XYZ file of C-alpha atoms in Angstrom:
162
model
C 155.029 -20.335 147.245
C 155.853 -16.888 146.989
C 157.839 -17.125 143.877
C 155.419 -19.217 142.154
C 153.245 -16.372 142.979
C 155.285 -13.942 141.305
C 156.381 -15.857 138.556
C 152.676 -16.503 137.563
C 152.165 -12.704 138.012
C 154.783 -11.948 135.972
C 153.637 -14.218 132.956
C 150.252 -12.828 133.503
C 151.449 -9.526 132.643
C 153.590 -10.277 129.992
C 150.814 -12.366 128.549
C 149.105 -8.888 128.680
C 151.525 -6.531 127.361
C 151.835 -9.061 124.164
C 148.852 -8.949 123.143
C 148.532 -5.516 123.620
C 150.895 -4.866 121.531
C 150.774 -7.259 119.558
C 146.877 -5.813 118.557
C 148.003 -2.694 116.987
C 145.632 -1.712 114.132
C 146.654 -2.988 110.802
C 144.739 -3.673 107.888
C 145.307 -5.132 104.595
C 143.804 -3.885 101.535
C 143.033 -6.090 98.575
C 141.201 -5.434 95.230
C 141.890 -5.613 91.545
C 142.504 -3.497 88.326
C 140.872 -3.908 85.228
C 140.706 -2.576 81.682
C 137.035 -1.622 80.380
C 137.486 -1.498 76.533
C 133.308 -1.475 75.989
C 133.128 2.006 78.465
C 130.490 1.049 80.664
C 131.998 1.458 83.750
C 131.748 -2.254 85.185
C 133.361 -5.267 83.789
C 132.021 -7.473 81.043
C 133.480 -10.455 79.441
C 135.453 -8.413 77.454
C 137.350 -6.317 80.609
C 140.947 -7.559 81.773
C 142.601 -6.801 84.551
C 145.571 -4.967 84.290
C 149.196 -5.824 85.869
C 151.563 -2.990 86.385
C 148.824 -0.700 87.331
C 149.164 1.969 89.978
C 146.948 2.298 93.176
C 146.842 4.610 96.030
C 144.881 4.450 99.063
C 144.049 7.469 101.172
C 142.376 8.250 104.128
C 140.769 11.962 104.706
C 139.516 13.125 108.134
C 135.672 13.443 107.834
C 135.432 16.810 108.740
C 139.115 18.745 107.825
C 139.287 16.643 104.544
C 143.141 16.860 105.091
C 145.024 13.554 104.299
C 145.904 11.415 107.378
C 147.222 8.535 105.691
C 148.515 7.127 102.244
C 150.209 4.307 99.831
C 150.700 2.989 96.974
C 151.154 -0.200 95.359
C 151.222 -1.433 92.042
C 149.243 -4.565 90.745
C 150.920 -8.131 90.079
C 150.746 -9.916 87.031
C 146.647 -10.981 87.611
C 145.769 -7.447 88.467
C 145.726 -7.739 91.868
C 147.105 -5.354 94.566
C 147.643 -5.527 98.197
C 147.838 -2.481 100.381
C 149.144 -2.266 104.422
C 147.406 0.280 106.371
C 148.421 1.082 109.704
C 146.330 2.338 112.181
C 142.367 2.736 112.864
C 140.698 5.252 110.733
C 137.526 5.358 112.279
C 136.956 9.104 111.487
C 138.529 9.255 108.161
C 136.881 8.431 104.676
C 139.488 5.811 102.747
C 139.365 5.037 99.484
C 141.378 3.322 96.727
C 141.830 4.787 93.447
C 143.434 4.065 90.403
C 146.186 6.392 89.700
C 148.422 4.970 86.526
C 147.794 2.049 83.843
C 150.547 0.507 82.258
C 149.367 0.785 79.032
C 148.346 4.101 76.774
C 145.638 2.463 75.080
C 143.850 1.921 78.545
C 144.292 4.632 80.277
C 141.256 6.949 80.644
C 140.127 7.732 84.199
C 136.722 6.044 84.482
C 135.666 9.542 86.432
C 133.094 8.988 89.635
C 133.862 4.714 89.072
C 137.578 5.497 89.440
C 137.331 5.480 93.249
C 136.453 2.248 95.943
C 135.627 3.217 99.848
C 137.291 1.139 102.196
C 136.503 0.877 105.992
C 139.785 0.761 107.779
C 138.447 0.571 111.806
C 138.182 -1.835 114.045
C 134.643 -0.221 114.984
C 133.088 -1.543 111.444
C 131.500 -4.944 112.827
C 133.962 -6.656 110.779
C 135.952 -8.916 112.011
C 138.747 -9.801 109.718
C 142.056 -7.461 109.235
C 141.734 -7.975 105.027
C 139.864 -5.202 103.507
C 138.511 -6.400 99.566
C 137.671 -2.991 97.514
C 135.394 -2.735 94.640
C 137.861 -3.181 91.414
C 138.731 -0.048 90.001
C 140.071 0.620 86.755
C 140.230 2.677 83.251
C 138.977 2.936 79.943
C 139.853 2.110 76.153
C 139.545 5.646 74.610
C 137.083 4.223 72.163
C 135.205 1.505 72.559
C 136.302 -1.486 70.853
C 134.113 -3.052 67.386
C 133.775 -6.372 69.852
C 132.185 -4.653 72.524
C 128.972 -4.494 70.296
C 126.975 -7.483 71.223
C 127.282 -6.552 75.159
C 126.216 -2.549 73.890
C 123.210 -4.168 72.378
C 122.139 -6.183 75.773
C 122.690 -3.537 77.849
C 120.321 -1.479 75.297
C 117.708 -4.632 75.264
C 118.027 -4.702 79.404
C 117.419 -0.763 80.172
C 114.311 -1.463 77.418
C 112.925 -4.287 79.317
C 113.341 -2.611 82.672
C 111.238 0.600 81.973
């Protein structure tokens, strides 16, 4: 009896220590980059996402601002990316940002749009490891001849709405 004692005890706590340990904080990432060739800052029908493009997460503390973690991936061929982050980052500020493009004819920052915030902690009310991030992207340097139709509803819209 004693030894099934023990031997239950000892599965118990091995039981324990696995999924302790097994619990470690991990997230994963997931968002897309895209190409805005009318400049608006948001995609239209005319925005594609880019593959080959260049993202790096970072996480600041709140209050030092210093770095506390950081990586970078690059975007497969539908413009998607997938980012590990290890540990909980309840008092940092993360956020994805587009860093390169693959191509010189899209490759203007998009400026305050350029960034997506990320909650990487356990402590969010969210209960699922995969992060998705706002898409992030760049800009044609001019805005494409094709891009006029969606110029003019945009116009038509901000009309209607004032």
């Amino acid at each position: 009896m004693a030894k099934a004692v023990a031997l239950v005890s000892a599965l118990c706590i091995l039981a324990v220590a696995a999924v302790v340990n097994g619990h470690k904080e991990k997230f994963h990432v997931e968002g897309d980059v895209y190409c805005d060739p009318c400049r608006v800052q948001f995609e239209t029908e005319l925005s594609y996402h880019l593959a080959g493009a260049t993202v790096r997460l970072e996480c600041r503390d709140i209050e030092t601002k210093t770095v506390t973690y950081s990586a970078e991936g690059v975007t497969d061929s539908n413009g998607h990316y997938s980012l590990t982050v290890k540990g909980d980052h309840e008092k940092d500020i993360c956020e994805v940002v587009a860093v390169k493009s693959p191509t010189a004819e899209c490759s203007k920052p998009m400026g305050e749009y350029e960034k997506a915030k990320i909650e990487c902690t356990e402590n969010s009310g969210l209960h699922n490891p995969i992060r998705y991030a706002n898409p992030v992207g760049f800009m044609t340097w001019s805005v494409l001849p094709e891009c006029g139709p969606i110029l003019l509803n945009l116009a038509t819209f901000n009309e209607e709405s004032n």
